[in-house]
Short mmCIF file of C-alpha atoms and ligand atoms in Angstrom, two decimals:
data_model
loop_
_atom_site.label_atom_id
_atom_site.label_comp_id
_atom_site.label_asym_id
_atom_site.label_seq_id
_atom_site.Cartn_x
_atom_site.Cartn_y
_atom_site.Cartn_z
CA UNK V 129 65.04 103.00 89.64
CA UNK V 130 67.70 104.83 87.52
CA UNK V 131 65.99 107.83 86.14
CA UNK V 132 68.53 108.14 82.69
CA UNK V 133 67.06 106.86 79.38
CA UNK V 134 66.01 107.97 75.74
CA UNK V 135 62.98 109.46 75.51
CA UNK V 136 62.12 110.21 71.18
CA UNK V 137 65.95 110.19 70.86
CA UNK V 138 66.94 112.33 73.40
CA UNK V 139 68.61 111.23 76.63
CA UNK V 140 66.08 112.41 79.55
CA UNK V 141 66.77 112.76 83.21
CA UNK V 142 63.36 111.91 84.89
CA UNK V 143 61.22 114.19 82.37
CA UNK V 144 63.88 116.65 81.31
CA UNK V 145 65.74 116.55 78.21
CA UNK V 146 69.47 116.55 79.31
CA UNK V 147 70.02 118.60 75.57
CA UNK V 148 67.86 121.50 76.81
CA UNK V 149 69.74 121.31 80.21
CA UNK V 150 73.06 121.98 78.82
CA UNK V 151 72.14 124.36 76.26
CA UNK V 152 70.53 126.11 78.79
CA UNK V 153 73.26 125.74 82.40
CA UNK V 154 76.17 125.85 79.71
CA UNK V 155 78.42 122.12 80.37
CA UNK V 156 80.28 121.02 82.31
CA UNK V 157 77.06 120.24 84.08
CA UNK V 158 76.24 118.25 86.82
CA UNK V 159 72.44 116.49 86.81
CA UNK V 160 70.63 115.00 89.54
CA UNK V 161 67.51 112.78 89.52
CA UNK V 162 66.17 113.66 92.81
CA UNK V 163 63.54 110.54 91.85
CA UNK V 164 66.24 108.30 91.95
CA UNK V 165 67.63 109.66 95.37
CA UNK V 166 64.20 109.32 97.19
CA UNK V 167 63.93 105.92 95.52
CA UNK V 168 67.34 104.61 96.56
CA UNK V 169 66.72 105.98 100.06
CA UNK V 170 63.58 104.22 100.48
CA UNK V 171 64.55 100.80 99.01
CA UNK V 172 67.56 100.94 101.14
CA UNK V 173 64.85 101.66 104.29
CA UNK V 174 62.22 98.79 102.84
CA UNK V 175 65.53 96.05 102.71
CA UNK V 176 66.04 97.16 106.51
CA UNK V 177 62.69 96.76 107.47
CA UNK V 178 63.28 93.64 109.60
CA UNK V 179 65.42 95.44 111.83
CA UNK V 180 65.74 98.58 114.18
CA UNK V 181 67.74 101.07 112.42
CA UNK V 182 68.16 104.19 110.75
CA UNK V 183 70.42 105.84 107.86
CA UNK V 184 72.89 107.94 107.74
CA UNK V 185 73.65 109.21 104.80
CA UNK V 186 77.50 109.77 103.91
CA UNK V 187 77.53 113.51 103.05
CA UNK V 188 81.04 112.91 101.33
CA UNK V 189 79.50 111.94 98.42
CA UNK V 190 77.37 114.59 97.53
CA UNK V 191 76.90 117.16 99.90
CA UNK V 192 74.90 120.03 97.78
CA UNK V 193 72.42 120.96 99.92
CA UNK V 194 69.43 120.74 97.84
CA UNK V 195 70.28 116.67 98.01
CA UNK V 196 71.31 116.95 101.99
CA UNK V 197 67.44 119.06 102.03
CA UNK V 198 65.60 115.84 99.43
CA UNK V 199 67.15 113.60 102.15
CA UNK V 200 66.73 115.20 105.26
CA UNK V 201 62.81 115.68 104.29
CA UNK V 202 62.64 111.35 103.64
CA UNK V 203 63.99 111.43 107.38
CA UNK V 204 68.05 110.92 107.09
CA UNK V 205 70.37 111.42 109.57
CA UNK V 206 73.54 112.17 107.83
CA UNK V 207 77.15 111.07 108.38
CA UNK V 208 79.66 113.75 108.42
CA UNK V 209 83.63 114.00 108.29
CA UNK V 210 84.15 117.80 108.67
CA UNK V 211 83.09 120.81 110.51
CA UNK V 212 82.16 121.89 107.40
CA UNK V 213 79.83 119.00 106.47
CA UNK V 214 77.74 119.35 109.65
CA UNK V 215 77.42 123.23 108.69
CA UNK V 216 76.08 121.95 105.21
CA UNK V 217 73.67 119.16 107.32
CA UNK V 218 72.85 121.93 109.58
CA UNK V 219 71.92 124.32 106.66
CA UNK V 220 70.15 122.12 105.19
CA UNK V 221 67.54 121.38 107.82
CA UNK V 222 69.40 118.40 109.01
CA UNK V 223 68.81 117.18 112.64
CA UNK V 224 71.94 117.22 114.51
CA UNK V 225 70.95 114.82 117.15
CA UNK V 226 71.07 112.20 113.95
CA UNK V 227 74.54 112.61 113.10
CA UNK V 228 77.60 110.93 113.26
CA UNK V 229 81.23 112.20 112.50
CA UNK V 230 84.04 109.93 111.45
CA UNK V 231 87.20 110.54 110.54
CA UNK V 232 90.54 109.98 111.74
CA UNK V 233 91.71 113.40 112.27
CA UNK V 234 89.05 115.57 113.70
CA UNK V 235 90.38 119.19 115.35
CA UNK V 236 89.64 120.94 118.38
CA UNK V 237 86.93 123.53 116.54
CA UNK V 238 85.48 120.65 115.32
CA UNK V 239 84.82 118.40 118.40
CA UNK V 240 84.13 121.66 119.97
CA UNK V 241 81.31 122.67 117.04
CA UNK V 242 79.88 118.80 117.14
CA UNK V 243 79.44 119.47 121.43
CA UNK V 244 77.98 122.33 120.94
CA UNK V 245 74.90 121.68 118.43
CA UNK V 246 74.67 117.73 120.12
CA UNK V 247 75.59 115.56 117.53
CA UNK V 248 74.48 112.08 118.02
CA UNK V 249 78.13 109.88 118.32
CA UNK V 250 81.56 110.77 117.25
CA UNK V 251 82.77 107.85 115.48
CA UNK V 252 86.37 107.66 116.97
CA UNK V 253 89.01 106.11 115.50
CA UNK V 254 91.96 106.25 117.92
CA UNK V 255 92.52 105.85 121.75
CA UNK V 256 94.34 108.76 121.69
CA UNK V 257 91.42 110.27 119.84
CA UNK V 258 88.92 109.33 122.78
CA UNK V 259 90.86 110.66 125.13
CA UNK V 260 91.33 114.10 123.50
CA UNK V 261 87.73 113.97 123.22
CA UNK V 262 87.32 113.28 126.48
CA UNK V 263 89.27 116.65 126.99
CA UNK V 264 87.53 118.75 125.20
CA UNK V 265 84.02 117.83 126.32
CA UNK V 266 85.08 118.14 130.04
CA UNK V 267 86.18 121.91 129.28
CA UNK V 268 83.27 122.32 127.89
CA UNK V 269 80.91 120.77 130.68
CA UNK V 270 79.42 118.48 128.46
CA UNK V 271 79.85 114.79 127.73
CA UNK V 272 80.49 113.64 124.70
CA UNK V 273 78.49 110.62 123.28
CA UNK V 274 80.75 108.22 120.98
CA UNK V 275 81.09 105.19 119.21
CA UNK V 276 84.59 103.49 118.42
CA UNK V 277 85.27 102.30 115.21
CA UNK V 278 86.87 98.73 114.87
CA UNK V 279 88.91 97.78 112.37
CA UNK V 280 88.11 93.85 112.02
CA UNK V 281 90.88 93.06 109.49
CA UNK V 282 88.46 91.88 106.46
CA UNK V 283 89.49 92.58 102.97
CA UNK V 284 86.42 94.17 101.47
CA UNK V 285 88.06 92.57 97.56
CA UNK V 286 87.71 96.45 96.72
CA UNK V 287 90.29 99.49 94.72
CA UNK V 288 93.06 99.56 96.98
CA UNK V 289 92.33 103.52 98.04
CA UNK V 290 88.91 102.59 99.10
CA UNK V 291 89.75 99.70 101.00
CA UNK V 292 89.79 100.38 104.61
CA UNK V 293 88.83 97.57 106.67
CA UNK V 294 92.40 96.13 106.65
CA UNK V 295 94.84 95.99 109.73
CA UNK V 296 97.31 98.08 107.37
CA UNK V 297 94.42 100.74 106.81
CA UNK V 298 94.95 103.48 108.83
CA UNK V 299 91.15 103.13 109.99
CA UNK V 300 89.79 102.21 112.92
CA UNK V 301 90.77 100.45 116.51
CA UNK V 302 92.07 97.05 115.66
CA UNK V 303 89.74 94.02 116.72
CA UNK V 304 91.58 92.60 120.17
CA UNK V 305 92.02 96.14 121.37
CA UNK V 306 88.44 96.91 121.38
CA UNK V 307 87.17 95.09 124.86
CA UNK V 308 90.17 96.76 126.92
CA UNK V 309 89.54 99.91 125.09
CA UNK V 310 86.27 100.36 126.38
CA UNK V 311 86.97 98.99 129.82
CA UNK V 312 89.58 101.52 130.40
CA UNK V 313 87.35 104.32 128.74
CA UNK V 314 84.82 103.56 131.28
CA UNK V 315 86.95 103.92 134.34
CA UNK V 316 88.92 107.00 132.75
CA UNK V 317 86.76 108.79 130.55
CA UNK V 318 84.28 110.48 132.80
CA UNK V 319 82.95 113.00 129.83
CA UNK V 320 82.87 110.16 127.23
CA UNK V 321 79.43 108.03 127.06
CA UNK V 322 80.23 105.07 124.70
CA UNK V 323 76.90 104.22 123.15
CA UNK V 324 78.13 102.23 120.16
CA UNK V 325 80.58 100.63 117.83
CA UNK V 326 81.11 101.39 114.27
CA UNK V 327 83.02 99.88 111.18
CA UNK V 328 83.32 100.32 107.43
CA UNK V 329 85.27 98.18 105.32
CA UNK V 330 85.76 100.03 102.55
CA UNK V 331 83.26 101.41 99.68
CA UNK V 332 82.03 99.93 95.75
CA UNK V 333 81.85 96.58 97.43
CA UNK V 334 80.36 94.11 94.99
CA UNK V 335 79.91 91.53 96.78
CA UNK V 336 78.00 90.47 100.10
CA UNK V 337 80.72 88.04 101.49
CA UNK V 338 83.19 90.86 102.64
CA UNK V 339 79.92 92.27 104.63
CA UNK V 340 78.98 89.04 105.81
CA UNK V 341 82.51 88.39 106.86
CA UNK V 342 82.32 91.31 109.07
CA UNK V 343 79.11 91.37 110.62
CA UNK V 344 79.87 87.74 111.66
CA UNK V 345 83.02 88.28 112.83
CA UNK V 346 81.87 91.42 115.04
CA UNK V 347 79.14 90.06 116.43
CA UNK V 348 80.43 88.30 119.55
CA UNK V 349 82.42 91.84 120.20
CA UNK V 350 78.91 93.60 119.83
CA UNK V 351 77.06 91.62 122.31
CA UNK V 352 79.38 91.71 124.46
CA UNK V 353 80.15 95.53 124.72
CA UNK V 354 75.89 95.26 124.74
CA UNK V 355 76.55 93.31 127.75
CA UNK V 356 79.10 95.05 129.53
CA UNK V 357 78.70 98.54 128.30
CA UNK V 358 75.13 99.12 128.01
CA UNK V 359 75.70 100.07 124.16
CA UNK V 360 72.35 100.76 121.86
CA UNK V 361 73.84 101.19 118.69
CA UNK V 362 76.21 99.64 115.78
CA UNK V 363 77.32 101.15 112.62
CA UNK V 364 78.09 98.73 109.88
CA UNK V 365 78.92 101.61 107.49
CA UNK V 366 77.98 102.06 104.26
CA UNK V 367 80.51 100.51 101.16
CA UNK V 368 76.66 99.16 99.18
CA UNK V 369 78.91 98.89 95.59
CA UNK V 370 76.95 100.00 92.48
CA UNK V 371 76.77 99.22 88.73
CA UNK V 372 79.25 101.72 86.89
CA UNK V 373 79.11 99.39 83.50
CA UNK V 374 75.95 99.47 81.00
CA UNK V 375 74.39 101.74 83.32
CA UNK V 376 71.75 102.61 80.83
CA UNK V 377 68.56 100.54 82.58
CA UNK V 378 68.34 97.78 80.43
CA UNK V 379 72.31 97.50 80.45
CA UNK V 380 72.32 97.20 83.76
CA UNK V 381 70.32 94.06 84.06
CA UNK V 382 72.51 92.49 81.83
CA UNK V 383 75.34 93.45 83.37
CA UNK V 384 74.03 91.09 86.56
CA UNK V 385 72.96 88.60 84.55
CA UNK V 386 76.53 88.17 83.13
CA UNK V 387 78.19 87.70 86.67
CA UNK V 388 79.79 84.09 86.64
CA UNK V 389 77.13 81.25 88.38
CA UNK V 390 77.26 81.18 91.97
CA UNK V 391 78.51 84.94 91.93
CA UNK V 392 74.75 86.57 92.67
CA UNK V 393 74.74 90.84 92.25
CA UNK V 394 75.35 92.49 95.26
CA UNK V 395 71.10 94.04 95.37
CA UNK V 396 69.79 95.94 98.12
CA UNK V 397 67.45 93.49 98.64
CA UNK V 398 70.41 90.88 99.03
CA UNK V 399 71.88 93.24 101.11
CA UNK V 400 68.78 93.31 103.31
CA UNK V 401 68.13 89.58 102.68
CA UNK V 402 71.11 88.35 104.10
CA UNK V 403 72.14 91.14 106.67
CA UNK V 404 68.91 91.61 108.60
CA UNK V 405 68.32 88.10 110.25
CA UNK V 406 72.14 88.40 111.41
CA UNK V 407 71.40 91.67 113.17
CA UNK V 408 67.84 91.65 114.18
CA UNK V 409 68.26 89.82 117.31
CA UNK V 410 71.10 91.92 118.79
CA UNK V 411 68.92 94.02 120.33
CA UNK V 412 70.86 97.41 119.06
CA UNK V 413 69.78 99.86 116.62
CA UNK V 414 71.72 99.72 113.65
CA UNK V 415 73.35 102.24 111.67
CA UNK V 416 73.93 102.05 107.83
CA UNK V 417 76.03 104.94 106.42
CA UNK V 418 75.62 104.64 102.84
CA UNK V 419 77.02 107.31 100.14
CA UNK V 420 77.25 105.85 96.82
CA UNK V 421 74.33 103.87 97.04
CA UNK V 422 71.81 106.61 97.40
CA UNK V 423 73.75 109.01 94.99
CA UNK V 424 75.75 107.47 92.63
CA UNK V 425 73.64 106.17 89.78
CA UNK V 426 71.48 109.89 90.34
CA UNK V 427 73.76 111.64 88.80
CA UNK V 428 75.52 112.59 85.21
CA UNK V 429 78.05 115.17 84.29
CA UNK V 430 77.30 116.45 81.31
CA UNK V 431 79.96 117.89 78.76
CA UNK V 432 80.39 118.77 75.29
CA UNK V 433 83.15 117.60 72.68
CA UNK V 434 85.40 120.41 71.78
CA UNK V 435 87.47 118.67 68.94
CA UNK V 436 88.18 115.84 67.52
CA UNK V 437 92.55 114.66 67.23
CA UNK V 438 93.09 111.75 65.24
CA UNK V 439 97.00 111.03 66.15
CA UNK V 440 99.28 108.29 64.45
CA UNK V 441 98.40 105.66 67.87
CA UNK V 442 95.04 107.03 69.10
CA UNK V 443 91.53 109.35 68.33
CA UNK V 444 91.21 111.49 70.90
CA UNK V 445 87.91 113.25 71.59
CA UNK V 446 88.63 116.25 73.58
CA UNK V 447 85.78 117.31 76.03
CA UNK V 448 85.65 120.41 77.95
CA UNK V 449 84.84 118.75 81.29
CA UNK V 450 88.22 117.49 83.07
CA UNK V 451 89.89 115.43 85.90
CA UNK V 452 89.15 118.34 88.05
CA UNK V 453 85.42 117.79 87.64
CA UNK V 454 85.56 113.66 87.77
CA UNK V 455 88.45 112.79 89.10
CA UNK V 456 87.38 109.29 89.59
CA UNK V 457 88.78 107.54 86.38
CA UNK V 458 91.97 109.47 86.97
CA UNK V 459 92.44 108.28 90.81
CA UNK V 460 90.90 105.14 91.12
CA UNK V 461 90.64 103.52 87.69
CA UNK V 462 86.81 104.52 87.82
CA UNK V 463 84.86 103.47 84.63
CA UNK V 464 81.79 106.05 83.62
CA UNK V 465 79.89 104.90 80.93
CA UNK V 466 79.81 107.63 78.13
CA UNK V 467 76.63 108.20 76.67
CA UNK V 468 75.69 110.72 73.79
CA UNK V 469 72.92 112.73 74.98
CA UNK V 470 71.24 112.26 71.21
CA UNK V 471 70.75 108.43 70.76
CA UNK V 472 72.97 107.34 68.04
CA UNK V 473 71.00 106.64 65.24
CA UNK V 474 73.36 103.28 64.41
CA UNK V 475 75.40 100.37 66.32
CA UNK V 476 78.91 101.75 64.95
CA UNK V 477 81.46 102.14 67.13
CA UNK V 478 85.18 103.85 67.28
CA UNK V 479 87.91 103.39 69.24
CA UNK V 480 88.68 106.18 71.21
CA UNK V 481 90.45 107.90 74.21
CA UNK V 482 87.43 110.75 75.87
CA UNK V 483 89.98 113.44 77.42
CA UNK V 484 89.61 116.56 79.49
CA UNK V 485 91.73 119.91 78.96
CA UNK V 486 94.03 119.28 82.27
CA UNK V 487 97.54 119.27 81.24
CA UNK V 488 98.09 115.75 82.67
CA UNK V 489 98.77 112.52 80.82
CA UNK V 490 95.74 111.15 84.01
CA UNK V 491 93.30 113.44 82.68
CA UNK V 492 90.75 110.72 80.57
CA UNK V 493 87.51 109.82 81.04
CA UNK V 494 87.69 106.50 78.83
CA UNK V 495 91.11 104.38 77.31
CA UNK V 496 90.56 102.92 74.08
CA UNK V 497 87.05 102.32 74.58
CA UNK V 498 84.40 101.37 71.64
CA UNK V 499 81.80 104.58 71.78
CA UNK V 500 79.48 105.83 68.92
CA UNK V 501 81.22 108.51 66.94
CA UNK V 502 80.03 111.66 68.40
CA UNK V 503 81.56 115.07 66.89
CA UNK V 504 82.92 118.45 67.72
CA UNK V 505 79.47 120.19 69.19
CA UNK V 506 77.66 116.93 70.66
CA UNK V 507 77.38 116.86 73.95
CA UNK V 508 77.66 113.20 76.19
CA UNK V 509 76.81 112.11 79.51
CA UNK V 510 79.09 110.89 82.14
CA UNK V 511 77.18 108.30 83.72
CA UNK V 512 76.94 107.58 87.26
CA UNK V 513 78.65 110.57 88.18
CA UNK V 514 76.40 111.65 91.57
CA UNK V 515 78.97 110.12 94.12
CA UNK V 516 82.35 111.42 94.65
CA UNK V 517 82.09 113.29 91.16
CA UNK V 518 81.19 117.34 92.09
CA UNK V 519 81.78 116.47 95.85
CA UNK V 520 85.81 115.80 94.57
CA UNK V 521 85.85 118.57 91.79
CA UNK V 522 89.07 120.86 92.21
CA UNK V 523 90.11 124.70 90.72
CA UNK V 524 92.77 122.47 89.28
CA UNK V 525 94.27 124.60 86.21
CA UNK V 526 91.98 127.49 87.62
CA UNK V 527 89.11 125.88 86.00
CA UNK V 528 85.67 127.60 87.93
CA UNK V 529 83.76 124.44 89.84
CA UNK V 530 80.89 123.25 87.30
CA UNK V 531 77.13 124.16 87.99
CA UNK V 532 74.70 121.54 89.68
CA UNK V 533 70.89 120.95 88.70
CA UNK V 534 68.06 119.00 90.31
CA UNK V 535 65.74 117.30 88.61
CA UNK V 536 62.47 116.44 90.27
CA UNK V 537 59.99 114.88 87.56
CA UNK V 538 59.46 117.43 85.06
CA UNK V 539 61.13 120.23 86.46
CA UNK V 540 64.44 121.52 86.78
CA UNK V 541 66.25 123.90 89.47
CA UNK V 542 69.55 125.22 89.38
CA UNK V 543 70.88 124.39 92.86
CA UNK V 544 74.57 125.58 92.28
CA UNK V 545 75.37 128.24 89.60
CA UNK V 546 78.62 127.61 87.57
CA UNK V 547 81.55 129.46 89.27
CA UNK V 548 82.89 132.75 88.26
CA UNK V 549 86.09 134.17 87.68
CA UNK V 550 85.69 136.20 90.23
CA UNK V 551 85.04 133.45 92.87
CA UNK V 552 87.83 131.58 91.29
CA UNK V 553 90.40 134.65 93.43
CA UNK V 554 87.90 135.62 96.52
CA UNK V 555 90.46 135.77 99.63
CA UNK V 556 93.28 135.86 97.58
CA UNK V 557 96.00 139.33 98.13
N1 LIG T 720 81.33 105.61 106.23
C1 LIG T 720 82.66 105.86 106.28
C2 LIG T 720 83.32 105.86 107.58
C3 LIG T 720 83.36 106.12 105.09
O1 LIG T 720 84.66 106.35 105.14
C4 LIG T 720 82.68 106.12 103.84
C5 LIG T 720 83.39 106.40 102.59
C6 LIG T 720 81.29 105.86 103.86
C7 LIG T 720 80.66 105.60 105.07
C8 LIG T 720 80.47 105.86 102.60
O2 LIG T 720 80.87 104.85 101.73
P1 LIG T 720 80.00 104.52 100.43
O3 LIG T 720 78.67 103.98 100.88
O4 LIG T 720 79.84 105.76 99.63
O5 LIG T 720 80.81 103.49 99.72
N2 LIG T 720 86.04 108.72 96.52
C9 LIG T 720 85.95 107.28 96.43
C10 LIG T 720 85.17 106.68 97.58
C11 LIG T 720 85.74 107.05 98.91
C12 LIG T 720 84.93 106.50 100.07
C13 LIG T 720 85.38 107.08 101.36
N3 LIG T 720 84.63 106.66 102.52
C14 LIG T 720 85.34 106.92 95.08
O6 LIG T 720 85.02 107.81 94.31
O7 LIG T 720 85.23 105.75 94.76
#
């Protein structure tokens, strides 16, 4: 399910007309198909079905807390990076005892925070991590329940910032440390309970082989911690790549059906198909930590073309939503389909450059990209825009954060008003 298409002209989220949206919110807008989210969530479930395990959803990707609430209703648990992310989960009516926090650098008040409301593993990425954990818990009285996160060396074929599975990554315990890691954690660590292993190779992965790769290359390491460790759990992360071109529904299918033969789409029910009989006799519960995949195609950000600058080289269309809102075509080379949100009425195209206000020469949303000729007035539609889009937006240029809207079916809720300029200086002297 996608939840974006033309309805009598007009481009629709669910059953709401993304026109009336922005006249009424005021762009740039964010828009999420809640729909979508549930249905993601669940297909992602269904494809797991053959195996023990449960989801975590990656916060980082959207964490506004009427999605964190959608998902922690369909039974989540929720992967977290921050003190501040488990405070969202937590807000939210998330279930502590079903997270997990990752991250390379977490801080005293955060460990300490995590203790305290029983998260359900840290996902530690360092010896030297473990053992400060190790530290805290004991001053605490507690003991700390943790995974460590391997880094099995596999290139996940994905943008070199999102790659992380590599030895040069800074992610992760590499592969041959891993058995002495925990032996010497068990003898040492009396405050640390290692009840898993985790790994992510990187995120918008495309293509099953890099997970494949992985899961059969970590397997042997698995069963054996199983064996020696008494471990009941292994993250294989999240990284489920999505379709960022043609994202329209019936663009999407051809999209796939373009792939070179032998190259098959990276589905969820691939994902299930060929993942589940590799895990489901390990006797672990397994944890998926997927972001993108449950938010990404749920979500537009919708802005409106402020003028129109033909230059000698180039037609600019000048929009007022910028890098500060999307940042992703700026940063990673991210392509957003750009859709107007009134169906054009013909197949011509121009040739044209879609940038923000930002006074950067990064600042596009599109390069010399065929789009219908929308004007001065019209408002388009970032596609794909519900992962890493408001969850990365900046006061960059002291430009207030955009406002956020749900969409469940036929209704519509504001679930973050557009910022002020009075928010834009709170704790400032
Ligand atoms: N688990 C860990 C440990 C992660 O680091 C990440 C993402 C995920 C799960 C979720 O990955 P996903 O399923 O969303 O691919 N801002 C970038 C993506 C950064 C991903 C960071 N880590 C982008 O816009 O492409």
């Amino acid at each position: 399910m996608h939840g974006f298409s033309y309805k009598q002209g007009s481009l629709h989220c669910e059953d709401v007309d993304l026109n009336e949206l922005a006249a009424t919110y005021g762009t740039p807008l964010y828009v999420y198909s809640g729909g979508t989210i549930i249905d993601h969530f669940r297909r992602l479930d269904e494809a797991l079905s053959g195996v023990a395990h449960e989801i975590a959803y990656a916060v980082k990707a959207n964490s506004n807390l009427s999605v964190l609430r959608l998902l922690a209703a369909q039974g989540a648990g929720f992967d977290i990076v921050s003190g501040g992310e488990l405070f969202r989960v937590l807000k939210a009516g998330g279930n502590p005892a079903h997270c997990t926090f990752a991250g390379v650098g977490k801080t005293r008040a955060e460990i300490t925070y995590a203790l305290q409301q029983g998260i359900y593993s840290f996902n530690v990425e360092s010896e030297e991590e473990l053992r400060y954990l190790n530290q805290v818990a004991g001053e605490l009285g507690v003991v700390a329940p943790a995974a460590v996160r391997v880094n099995p060396n596999i290139d996940a074929k994905t943008h070199k910032y999102i790659s992380t599975g590599k030895s040069e990554n800074k992610f992760g315990v590499d592969f041959e440390a891993i058995p002495d890691l925990y032996e010497r954690a068990s003898l040492d660590l009396p405050n640390i309970n290692l009840r898993g292993l985790q790994m992510h190779i990187g995120s918008q992965l495309t293509s099953i082989a890099p997970f494949i790769e992985a899961v059969e290359k970590v397997t042997p390491l698995v069963r054996q911690l199983k064996q020696r460790h008494g471990i009941e759990f292994w993250s294989i992360g999240g990284g489920i790549g999505i379709v960022y071109q043609d994202s329209l529904e019936s663009g999407a299918a051809a999209w796939w059906q373009d792939r070179p033969a032998g190259d098959q789409p990276l589905t969820i029910e691939r994902y299930g198909m060929e993942l589940v009989p590799r895990l489901k006799d390990l006797g672990l519960k397994i944890l998926l930590e997927p972001g993108r995949y449950i938010v990404g195609n749920a979500g537009v950000l919708l802005t409106r073309c402020l003028y129109e600058k033909k230059g000698l080289a180039k037609t600019f269309k000048i929009v007022d939503a910028g890098m500060n809102d999307l940042i992703r075509p700026a940063l990673y080379e991210g392509h957003h389909d750009i859709v107007p949100l009134i169906q054009p009425a013909t197949d011509a195209r121009v040739v044209v450059d879609v940038v923000g206000p930002i006074c950067e020469s990064g600042d596009f949303f599109c390069q010399g990209r065929a789009l219908p000729d929308f004007q001065p007035g019209d408002c388009v539609a970032l596609m794909s825009a519900g992962a890493y889009g408001f969850a990365m937006a900046s006061n960059y240029n002291s430009r207030p954060l955009p406002a956020e809207v749900l969409v469940e079916g036929g209704t519509s809720r504001l679930v973050r008003r557009r910022q002020d300029l009075d928010a834009l200086i709170e704790g400032e002297a």
